[in-house]
XYZ file of C-alpha atoms in Angstrom:
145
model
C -3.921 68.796 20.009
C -4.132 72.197 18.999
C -3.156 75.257 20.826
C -3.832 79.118 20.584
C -0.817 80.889 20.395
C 0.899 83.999 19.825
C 4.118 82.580 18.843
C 5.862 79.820 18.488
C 8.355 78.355 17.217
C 10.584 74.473 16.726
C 14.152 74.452 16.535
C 16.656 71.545 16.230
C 20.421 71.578 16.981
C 19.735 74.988 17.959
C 18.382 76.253 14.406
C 15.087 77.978 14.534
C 13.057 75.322 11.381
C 9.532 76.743 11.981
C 7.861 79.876 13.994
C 4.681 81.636 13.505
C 3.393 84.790 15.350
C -0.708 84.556 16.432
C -1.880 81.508 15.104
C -2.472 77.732 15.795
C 0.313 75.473 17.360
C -1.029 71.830 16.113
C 0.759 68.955 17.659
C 0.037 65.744 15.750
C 0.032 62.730 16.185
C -1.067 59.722 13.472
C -2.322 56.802 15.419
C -3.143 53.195 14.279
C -6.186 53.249 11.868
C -6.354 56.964 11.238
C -7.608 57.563 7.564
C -6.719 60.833 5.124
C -10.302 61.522 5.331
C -10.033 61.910 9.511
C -6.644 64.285 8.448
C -8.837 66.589 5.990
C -11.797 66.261 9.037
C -9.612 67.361 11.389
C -7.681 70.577 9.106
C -11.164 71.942 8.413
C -11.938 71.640 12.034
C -8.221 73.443 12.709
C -8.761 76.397 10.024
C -12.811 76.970 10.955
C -12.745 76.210 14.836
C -13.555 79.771 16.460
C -11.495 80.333 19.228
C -10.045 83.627 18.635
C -11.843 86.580 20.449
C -14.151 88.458 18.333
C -14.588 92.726 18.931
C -16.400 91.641 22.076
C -14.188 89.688 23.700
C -16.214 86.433 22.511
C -14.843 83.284 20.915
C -16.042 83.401 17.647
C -13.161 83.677 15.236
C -10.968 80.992 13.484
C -7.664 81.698 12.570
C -8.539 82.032 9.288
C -10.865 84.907 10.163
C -7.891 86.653 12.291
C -5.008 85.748 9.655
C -3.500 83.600 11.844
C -0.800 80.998 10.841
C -0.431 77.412 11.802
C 3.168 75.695 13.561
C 2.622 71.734 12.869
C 4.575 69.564 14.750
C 4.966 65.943 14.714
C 4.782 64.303 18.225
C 4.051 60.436 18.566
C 4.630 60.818 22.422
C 0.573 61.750 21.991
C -0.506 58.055 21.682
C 1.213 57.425 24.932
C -0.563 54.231 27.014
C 0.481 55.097 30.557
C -2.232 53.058 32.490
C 0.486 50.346 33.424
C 3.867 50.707 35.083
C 5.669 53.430 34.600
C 7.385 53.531 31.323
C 4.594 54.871 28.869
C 4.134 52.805 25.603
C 3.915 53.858 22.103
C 2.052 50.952 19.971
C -0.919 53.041 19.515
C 0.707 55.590 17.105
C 1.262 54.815 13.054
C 3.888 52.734 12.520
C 6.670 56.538 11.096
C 6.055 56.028 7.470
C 2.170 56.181 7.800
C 2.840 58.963 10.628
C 5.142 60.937 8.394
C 2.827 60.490 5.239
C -0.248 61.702 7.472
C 1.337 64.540 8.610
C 2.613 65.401 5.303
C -0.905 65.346 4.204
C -2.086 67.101 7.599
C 0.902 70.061 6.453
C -1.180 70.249 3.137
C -4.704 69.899 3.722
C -4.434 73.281 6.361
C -2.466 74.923 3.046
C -5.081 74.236 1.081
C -7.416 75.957 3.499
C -5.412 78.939 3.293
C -3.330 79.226 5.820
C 0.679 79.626 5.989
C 1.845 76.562 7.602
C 5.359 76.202 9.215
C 6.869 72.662 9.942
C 9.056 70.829 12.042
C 10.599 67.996 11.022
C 9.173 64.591 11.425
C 11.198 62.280 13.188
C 13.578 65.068 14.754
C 14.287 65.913 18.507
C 12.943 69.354 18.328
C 12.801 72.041 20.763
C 9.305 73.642 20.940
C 8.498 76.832 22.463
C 5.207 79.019 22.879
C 3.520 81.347 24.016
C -0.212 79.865 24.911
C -2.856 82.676 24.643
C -5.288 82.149 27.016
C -4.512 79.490 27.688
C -6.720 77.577 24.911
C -5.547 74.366 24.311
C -7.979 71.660 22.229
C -7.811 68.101 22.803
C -8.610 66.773 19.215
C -8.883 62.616 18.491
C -10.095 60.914 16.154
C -11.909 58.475 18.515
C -13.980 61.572 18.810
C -14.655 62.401 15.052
């Protein structure tokens, strides 16, 4: 899930670990069977999807375009199966050394489109916090790639 920001920022324990200004706040989230060609699909997607406003007030800039940065989080609370009772499940997502090799490889794929990337830290209780511009938030799985 991706969302248009103009800051945000992780902590943990109360230490700030990651914050951009105007950018992209990516929340990820590796699920059974995703593949490091859906992770370099999906960070050319991130970097090229137009969603900033252009001089007319249009959505036709990427972050790239705007020099935008990008706040990647880990959060495996995204494969959540909720359909039955009411404790929500977690067997969809990547068993955490997949997850925490697929984000890794998420972190550099958007580096290596040009953008700064900030972290949090995979596997932490973190603290996120953001300012959504818009709000634009994108819904991004790899069901739909």
């Amino acid at each position: 899930m991706l969302q248009r920001v103009s800051e945000a920022c992780v902590r943990i324990d109360g230490e700030t670990v990651g914050a951009i200004d105007r950018g992209l706040l990516v929340l990820f989230c590796a699920e059974e069977g995703d593949t490091d060609e859906n992770v370099s699909f999906f960070a050319r997607k991130i970097a090229l999807m137009r969603i900033f406003a252009d001089e007319d007030g249009k959505m036709n800039r990427s972050v790239v375009d705007v020099g935008g940065a990008v706040l990647a989080v880990s959060q495996f609370t995204l494969a959540a199966q909720w359909r039955k009772g009411n404790r929500p499940g977690f067997s969809a997502a990547a068993d955490p050394v997949e997850g925490e090799r697929l984000y890794d490889l998420l972190c550099a794929a958007l580096r290596d489109q040009g953008l700064p990337v900030e972290t949090g830290r995979f596997g932490a209780n973190m603290q996120v916090g953001l300012t959504n511009d818009g709000p634009i938030t994108i819904v991004m799985d790899s069901n739909d790639a």
